[in-house]
Short mmCIF file of C-alpha atoms in Angstrom, two decimals:
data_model
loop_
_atom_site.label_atom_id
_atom_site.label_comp_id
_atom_site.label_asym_id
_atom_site.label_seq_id
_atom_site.Cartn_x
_atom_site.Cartn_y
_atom_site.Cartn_z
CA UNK A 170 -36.52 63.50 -48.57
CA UNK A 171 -32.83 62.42 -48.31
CA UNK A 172 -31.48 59.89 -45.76
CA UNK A 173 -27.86 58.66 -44.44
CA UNK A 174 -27.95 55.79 -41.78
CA UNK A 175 -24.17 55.34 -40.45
CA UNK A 176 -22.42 53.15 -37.77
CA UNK A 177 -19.82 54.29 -35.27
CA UNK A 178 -17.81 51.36 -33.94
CA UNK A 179 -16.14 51.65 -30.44
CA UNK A 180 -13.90 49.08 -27.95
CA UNK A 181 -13.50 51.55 -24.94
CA UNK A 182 -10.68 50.10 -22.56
CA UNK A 183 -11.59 49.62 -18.82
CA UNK A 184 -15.01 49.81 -17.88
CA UNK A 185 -16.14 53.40 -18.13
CA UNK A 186 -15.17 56.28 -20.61
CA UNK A 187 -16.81 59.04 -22.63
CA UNK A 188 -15.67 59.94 -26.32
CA UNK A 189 -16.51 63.03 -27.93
CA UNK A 190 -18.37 62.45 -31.33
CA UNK A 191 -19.32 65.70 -32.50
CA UNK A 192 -17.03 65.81 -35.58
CA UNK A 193 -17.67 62.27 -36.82
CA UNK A 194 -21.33 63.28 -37.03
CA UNK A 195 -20.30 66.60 -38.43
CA UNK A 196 -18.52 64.67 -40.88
CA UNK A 197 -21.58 62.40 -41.48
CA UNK A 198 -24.14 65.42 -41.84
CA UNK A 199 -21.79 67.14 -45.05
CA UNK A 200 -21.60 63.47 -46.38
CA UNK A 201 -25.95 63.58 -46.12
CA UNK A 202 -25.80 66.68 -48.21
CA UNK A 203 -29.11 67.01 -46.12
CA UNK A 204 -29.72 70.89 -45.49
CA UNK A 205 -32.26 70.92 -43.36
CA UNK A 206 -33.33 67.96 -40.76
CA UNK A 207 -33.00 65.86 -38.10
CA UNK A 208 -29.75 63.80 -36.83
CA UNK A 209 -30.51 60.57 -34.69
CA UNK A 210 -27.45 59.55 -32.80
CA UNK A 211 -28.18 56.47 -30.19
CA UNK A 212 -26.21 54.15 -28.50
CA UNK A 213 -27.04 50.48 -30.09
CA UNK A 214 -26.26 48.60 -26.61
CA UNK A 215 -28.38 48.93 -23.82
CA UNK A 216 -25.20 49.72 -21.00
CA UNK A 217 -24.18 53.03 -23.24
CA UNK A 218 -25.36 56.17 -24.35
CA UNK A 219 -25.34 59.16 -26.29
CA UNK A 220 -25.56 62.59 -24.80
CA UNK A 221 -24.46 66.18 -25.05
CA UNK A 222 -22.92 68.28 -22.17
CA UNK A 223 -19.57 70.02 -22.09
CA UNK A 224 -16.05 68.29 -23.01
CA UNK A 225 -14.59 69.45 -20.01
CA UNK A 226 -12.56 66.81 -18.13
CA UNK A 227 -13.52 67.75 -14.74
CA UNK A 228 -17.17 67.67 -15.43
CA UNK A 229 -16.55 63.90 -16.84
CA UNK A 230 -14.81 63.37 -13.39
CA UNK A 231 -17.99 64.61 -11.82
CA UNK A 232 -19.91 62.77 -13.82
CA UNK A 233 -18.32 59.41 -13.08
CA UNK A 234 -18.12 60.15 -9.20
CA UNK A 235 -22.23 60.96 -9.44
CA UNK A 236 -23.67 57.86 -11.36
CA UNK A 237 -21.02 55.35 -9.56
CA UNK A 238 -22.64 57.22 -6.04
CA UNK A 239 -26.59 56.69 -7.63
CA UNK A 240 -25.99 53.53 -9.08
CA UNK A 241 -22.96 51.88 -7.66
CA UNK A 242 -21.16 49.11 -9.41
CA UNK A 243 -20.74 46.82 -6.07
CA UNK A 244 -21.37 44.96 -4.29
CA UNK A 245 -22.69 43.49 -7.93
CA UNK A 246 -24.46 40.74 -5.91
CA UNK A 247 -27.46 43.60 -5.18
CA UNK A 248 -28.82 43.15 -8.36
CA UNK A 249 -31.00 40.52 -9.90
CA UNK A 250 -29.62 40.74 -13.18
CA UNK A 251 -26.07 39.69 -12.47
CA UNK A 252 -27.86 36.69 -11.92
CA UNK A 253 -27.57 36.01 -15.30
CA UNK A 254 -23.76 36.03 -14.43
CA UNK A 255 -23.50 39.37 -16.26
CA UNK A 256 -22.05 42.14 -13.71
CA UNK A 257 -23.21 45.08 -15.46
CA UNK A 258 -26.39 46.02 -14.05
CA UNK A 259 -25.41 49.26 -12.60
CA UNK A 260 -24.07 49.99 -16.29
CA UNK A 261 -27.67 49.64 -17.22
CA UNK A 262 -29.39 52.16 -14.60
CA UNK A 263 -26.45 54.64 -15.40
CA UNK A 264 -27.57 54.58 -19.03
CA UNK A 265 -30.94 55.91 -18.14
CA UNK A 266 -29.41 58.71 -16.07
CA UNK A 267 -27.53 59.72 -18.73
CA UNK A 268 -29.84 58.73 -21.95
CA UNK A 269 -29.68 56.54 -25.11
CA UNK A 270 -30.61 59.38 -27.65
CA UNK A 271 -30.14 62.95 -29.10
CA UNK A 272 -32.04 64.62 -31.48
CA UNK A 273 -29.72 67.54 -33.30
CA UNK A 274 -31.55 69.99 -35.56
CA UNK A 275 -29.70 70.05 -39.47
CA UNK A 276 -29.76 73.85 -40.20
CA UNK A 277 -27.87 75.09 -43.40
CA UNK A 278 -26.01 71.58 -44.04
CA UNK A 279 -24.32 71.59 -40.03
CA UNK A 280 -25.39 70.20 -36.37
CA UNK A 281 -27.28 73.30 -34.93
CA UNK A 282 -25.40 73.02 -31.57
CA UNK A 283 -25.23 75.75 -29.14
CA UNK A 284 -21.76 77.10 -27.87
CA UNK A 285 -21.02 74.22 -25.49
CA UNK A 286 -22.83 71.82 -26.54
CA UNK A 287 -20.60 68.91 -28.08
CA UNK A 288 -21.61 65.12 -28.61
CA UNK A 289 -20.65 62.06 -26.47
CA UNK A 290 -20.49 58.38 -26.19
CA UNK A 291 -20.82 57.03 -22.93
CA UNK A 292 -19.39 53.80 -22.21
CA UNK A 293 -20.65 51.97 -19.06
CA UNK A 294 -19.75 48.41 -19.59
CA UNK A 295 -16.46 48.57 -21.89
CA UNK A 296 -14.12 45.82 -23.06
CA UNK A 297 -16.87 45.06 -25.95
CA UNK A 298 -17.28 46.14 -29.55
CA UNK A 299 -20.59 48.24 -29.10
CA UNK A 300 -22.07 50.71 -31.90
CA UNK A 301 -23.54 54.24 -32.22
CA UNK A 302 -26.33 54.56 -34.85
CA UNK A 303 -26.68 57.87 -36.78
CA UNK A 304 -29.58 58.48 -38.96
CA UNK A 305 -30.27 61.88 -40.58
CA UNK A 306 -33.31 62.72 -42.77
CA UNK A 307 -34.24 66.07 -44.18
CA UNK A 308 -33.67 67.47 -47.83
CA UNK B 52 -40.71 68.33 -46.71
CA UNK B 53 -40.78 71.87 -45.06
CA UNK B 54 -38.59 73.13 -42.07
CA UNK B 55 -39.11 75.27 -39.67
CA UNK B 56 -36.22 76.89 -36.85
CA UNK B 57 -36.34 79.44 -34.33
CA UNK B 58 -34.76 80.22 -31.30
CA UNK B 59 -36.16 81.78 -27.71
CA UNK B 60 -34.35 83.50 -25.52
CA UNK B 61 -34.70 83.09 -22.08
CA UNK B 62 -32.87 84.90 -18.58
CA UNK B 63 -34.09 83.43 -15.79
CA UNK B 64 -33.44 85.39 -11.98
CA UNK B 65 -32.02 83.23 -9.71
CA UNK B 66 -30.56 80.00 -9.84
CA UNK B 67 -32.88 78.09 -10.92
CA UNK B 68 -36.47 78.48 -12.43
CA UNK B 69 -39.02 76.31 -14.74
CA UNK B 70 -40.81 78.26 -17.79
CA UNK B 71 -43.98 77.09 -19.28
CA UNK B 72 -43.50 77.33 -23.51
CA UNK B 73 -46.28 74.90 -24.80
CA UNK B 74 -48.23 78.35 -26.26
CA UNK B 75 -44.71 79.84 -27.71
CA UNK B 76 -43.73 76.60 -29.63
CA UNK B 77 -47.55 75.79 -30.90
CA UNK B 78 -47.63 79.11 -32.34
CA UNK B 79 -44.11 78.33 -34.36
CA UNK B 80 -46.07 75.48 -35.32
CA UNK B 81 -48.79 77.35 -36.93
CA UNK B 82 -46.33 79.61 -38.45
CA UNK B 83 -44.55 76.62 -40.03
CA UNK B 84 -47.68 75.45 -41.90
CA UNK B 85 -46.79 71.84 -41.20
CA UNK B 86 -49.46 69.72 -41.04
CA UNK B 87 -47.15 66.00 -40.22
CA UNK B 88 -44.28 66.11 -38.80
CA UNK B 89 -41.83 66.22 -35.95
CA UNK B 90 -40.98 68.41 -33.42
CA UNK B 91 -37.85 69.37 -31.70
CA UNK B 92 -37.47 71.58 -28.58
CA UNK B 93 -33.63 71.57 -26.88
CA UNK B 94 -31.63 73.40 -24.38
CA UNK B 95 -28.89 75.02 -26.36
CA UNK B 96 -26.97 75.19 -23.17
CA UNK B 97 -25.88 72.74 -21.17
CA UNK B 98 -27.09 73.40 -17.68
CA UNK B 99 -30.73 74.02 -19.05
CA UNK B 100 -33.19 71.34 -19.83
CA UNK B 101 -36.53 70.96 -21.88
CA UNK B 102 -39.02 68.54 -20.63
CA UNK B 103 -42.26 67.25 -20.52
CA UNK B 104 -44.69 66.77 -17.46
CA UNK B 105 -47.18 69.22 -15.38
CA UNK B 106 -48.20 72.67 -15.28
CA UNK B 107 -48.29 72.36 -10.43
CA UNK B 108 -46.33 74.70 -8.44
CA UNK B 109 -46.08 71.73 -5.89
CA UNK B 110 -44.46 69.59 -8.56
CA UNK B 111 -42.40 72.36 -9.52
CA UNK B 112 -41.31 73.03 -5.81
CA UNK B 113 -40.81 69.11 -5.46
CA UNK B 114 -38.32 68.56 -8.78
CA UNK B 115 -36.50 71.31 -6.75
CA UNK B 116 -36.13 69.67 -3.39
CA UNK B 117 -35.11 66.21 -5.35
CA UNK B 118 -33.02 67.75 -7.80
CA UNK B 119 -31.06 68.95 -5.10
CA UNK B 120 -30.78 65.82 -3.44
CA UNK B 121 -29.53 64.06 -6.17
CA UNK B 122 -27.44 66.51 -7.16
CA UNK B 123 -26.39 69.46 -4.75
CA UNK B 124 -25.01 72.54 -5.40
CA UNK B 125 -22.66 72.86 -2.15
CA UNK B 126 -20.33 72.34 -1.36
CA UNK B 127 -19.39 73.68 -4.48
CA UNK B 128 -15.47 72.17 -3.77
CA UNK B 129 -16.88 68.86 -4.21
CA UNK B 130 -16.77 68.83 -8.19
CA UNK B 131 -13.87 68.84 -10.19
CA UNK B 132 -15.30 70.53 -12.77
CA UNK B 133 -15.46 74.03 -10.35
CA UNK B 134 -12.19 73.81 -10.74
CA UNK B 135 -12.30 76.02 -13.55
CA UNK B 136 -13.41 79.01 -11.71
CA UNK B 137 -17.30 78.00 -12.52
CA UNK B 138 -19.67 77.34 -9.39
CA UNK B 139 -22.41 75.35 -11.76
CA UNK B 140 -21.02 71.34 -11.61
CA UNK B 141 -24.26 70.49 -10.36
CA UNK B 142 -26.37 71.95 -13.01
CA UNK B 143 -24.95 70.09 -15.47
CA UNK B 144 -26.31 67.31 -13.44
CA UNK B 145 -29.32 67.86 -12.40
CA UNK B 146 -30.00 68.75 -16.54
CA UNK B 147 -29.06 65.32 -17.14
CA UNK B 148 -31.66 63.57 -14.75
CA UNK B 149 -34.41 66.55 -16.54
CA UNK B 150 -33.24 65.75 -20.46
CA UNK B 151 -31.53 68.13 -23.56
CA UNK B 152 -34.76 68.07 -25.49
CA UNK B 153 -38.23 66.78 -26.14
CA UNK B 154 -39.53 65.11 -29.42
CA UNK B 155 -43.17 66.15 -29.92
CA UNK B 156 -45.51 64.90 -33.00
CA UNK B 157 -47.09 67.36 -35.10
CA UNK B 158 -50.42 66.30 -36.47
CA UNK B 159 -53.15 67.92 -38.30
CA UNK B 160 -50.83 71.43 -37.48
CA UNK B 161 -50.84 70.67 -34.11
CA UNK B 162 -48.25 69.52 -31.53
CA UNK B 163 -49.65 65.97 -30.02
CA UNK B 164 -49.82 66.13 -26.93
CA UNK B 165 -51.53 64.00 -24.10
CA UNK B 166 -53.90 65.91 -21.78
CA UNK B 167 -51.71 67.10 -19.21
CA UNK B 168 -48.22 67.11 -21.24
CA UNK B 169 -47.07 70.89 -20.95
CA UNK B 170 -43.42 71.85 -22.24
CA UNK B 171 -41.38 73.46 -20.08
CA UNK B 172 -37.72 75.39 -19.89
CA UNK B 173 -36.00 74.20 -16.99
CA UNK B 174 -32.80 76.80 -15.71
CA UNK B 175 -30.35 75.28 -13.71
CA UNK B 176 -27.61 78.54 -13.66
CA UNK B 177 -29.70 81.29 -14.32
CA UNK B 178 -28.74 84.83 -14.56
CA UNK B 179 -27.35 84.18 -18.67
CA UNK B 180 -29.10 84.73 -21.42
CA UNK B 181 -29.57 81.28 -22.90
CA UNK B 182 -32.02 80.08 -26.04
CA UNK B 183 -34.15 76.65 -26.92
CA UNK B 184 -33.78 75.92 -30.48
CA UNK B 185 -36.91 74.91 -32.06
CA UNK B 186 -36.87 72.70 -35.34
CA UNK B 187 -40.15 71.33 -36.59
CA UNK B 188 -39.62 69.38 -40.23
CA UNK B 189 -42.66 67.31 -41.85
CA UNK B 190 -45.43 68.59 -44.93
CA UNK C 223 -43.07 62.31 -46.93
CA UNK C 224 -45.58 59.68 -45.62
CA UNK C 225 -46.64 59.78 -41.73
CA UNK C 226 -48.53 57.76 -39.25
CA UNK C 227 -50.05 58.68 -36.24
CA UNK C 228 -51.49 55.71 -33.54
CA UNK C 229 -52.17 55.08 -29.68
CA UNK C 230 -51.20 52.37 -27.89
CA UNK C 231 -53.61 52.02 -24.87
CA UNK C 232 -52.54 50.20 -21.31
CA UNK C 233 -54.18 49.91 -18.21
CA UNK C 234 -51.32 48.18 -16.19
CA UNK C 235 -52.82 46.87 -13.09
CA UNK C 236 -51.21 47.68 -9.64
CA UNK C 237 -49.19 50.80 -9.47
CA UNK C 238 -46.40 49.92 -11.88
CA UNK C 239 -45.23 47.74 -14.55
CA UNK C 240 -43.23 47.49 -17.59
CA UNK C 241 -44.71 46.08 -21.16
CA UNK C 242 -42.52 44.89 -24.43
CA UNK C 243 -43.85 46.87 -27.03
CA UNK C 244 -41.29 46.35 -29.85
CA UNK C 245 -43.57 44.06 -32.01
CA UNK C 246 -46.55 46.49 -31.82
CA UNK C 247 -44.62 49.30 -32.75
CA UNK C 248 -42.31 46.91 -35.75
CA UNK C 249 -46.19 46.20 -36.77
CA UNK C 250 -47.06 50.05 -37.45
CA UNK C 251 -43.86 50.72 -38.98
CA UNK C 252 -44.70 48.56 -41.53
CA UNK C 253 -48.31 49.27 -41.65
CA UNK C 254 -46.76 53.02 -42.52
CA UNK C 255 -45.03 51.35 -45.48
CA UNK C 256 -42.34 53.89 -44.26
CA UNK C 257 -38.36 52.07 -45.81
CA UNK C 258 -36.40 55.14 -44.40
CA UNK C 259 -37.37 58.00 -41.37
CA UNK C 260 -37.75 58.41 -37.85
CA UNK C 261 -40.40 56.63 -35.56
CA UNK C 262 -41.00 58.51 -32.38
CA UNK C 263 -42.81 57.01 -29.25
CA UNK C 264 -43.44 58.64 -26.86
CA UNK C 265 -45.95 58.63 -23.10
CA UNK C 266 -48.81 60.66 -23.13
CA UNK C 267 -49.24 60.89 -19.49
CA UNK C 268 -46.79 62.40 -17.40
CA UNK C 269 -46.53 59.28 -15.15
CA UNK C 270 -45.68 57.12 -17.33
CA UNK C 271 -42.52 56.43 -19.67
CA UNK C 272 -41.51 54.53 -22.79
CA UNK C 273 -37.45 53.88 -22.81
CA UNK C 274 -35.01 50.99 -24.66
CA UNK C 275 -33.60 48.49 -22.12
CA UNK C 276 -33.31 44.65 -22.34
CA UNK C 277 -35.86 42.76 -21.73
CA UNK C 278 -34.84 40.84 -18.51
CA UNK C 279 -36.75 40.41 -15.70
CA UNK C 280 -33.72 40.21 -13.20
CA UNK C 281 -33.14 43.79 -14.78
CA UNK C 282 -36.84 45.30 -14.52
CA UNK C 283 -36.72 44.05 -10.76
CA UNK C 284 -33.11 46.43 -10.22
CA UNK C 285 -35.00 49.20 -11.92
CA UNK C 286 -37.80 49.01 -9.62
CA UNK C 287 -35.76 48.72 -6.44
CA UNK C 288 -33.82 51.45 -7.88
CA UNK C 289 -36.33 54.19 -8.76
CA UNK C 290 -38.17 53.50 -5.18
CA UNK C 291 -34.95 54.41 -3.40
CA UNK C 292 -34.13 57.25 -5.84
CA UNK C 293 -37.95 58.76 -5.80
CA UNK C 294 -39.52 57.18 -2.81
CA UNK C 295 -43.31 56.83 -2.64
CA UNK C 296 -43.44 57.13 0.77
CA UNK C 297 -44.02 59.05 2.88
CA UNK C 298 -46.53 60.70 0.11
CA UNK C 299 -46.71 63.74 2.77
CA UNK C 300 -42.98 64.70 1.74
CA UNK C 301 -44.20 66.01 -1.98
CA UNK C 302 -46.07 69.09 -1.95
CA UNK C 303 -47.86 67.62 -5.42
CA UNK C 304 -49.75 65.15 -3.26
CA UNK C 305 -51.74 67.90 -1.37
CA UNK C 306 -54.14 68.21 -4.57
CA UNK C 307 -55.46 65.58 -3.75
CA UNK C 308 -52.93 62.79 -5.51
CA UNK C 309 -50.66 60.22 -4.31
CA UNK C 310 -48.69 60.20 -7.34
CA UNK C 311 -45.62 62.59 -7.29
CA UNK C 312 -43.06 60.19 -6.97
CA UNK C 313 -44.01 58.60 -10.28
CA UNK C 314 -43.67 61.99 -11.88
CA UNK C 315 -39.90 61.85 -10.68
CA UNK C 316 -39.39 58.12 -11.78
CA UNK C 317 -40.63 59.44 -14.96
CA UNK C 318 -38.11 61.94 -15.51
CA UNK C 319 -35.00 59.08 -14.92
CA UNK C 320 -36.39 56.35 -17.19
CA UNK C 321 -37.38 59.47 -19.95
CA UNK C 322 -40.72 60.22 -21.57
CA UNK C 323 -39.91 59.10 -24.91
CA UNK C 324 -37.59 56.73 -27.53
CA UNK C 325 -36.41 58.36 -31.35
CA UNK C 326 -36.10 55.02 -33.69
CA UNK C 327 -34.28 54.91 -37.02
CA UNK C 328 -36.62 53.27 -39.47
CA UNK C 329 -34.10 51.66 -42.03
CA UNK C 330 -35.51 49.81 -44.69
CA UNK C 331 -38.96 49.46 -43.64
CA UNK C 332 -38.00 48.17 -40.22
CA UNK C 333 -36.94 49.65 -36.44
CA UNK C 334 -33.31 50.10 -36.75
CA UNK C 335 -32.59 48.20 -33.13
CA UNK C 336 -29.08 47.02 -31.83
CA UNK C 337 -29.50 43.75 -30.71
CA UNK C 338 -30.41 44.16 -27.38
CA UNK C 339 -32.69 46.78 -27.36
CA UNK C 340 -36.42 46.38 -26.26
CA UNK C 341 -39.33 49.09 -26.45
CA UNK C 342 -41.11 49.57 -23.07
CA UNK C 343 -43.99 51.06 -21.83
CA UNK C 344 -42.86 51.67 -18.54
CA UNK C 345 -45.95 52.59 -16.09
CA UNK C 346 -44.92 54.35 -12.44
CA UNK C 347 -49.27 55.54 -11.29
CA UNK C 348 -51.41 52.50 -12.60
CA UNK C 349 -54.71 51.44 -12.48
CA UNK C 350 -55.82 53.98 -15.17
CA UNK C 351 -56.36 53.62 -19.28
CA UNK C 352 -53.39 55.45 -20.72
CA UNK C 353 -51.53 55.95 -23.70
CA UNK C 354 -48.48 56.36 -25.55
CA UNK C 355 -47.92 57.95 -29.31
CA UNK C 356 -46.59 56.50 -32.25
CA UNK C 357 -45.49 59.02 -34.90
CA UNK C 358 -43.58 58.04 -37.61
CA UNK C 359 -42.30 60.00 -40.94
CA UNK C 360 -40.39 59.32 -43.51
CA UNK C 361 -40.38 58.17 -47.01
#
């Protein structure tokens, strides 16, 4: 069994943005040399994530417009956790919405993706250094 | 380590529609003669889900009704991403708050599942043609 | 390829409640004697969830509020999955936000967490002895 564990830095400016991925890990799975597997990609902080939909700008409009109406930024008083004199908590329910994780099937040495699908960090609480983690094992 | 990838095909009538495949992936798992391993069942489309939870028409009829809530479908002019001449914004939604994919253990040649765990295909714009990809890897 | 397979039993008293896992499932990763894989936890019950999030109690109290206004228990007469007899359809929802299940790089010999992140067992129908999967694999 081969492995490749690999870090993905990001600084996303302002507090929300999404990044499409898929070719970095692309890149990542030909550097494995792994033919057959599974590809780990999570978000390392706990106000981001990882997910796949469609890189289509008015979707990521939607999307933005949805988790700010479920889980609204302000006022940032309504949560306990800003407390800690963080304001981020709604960055931390919107990750849940939207996930930590995927799980891509390695088939033939590529990301077995169907015709839309493309990868994407989600940033939630920017302005930081945060990391993606990408871990692929198979032979 | 062996591997093990298939696809299924699924076109749902209507809009929207949940499909029971806990029998159709256990039998891939026989067929892949792994005895340890891991698992993976994913919409390869992006207003489909897979997920885990129980085999109850009411439950079925409830994740509707939420769904819905959460996310509705009209007015369709209220998402950007309809823009582009498609009338699905909020099934890429409501597929968020349902999951891409489940990760299921594989032990003894089985998948592991708790008592009540059945897998399921969840349709969100039905009427297409669409596949799960299923990868099981492990010895 | 080496695997593990082990149960982690709750009985969370009152109808929900979050538990810290992270140490119990570091403990079986090295019990595995697994340096580089995948560790995959996961709920067995379909109430119940295990999901990465910081471990601050401000927080868990936000996520609470939250999932009761998202998925409301009551009235329990609004979900048709409480006429068999349950009262527990709303945790099935809750379930489906906070996810069934976390994927965990294993990176020599040890969970591959960013610093933040926390293992939970996160329990939405107490009062009953449940359980949640370990699988890990690697070599």
């Amino acid at each position: 069994m081969k492995s490749l564990r690999e870090y993905l830095w990001f600084e996303i400016k302002g507090r929300r943005g999404f990044v499409n991925i898929t070719d970095t890990v692309q890149e990542l799975v030909r550097k494995s040399e792994i033919k057959h597997g599974l590809c780990l990609c999570n978000a390392m902080h706990i106000t981001a994530s990882v997910f796949i939909n469609d890189d289509e700008s008015g979707l990521h409009h939607d999307y933005e417009v949805w988790l700010e109406k479920l889980a609204p930024h302000a006022p940032t008083s309504q949560y306990h956790h800003n407390r800690t004199r963080e304001d981020n908590a709604d960055a931390h329910l919107k990750r849940q919405i939207m996930g930590r994780e995927v799980v891509v099937a390695v088939t033939d040495g590529k990301l077995d993706l169907g015709p839309w699908e493309q990868i994407f960090y989600g940033e939630f609480d920017g302005n930081r250094r945060k990391r993606v983690l990408v871990k692929i094992i198979g032979e």
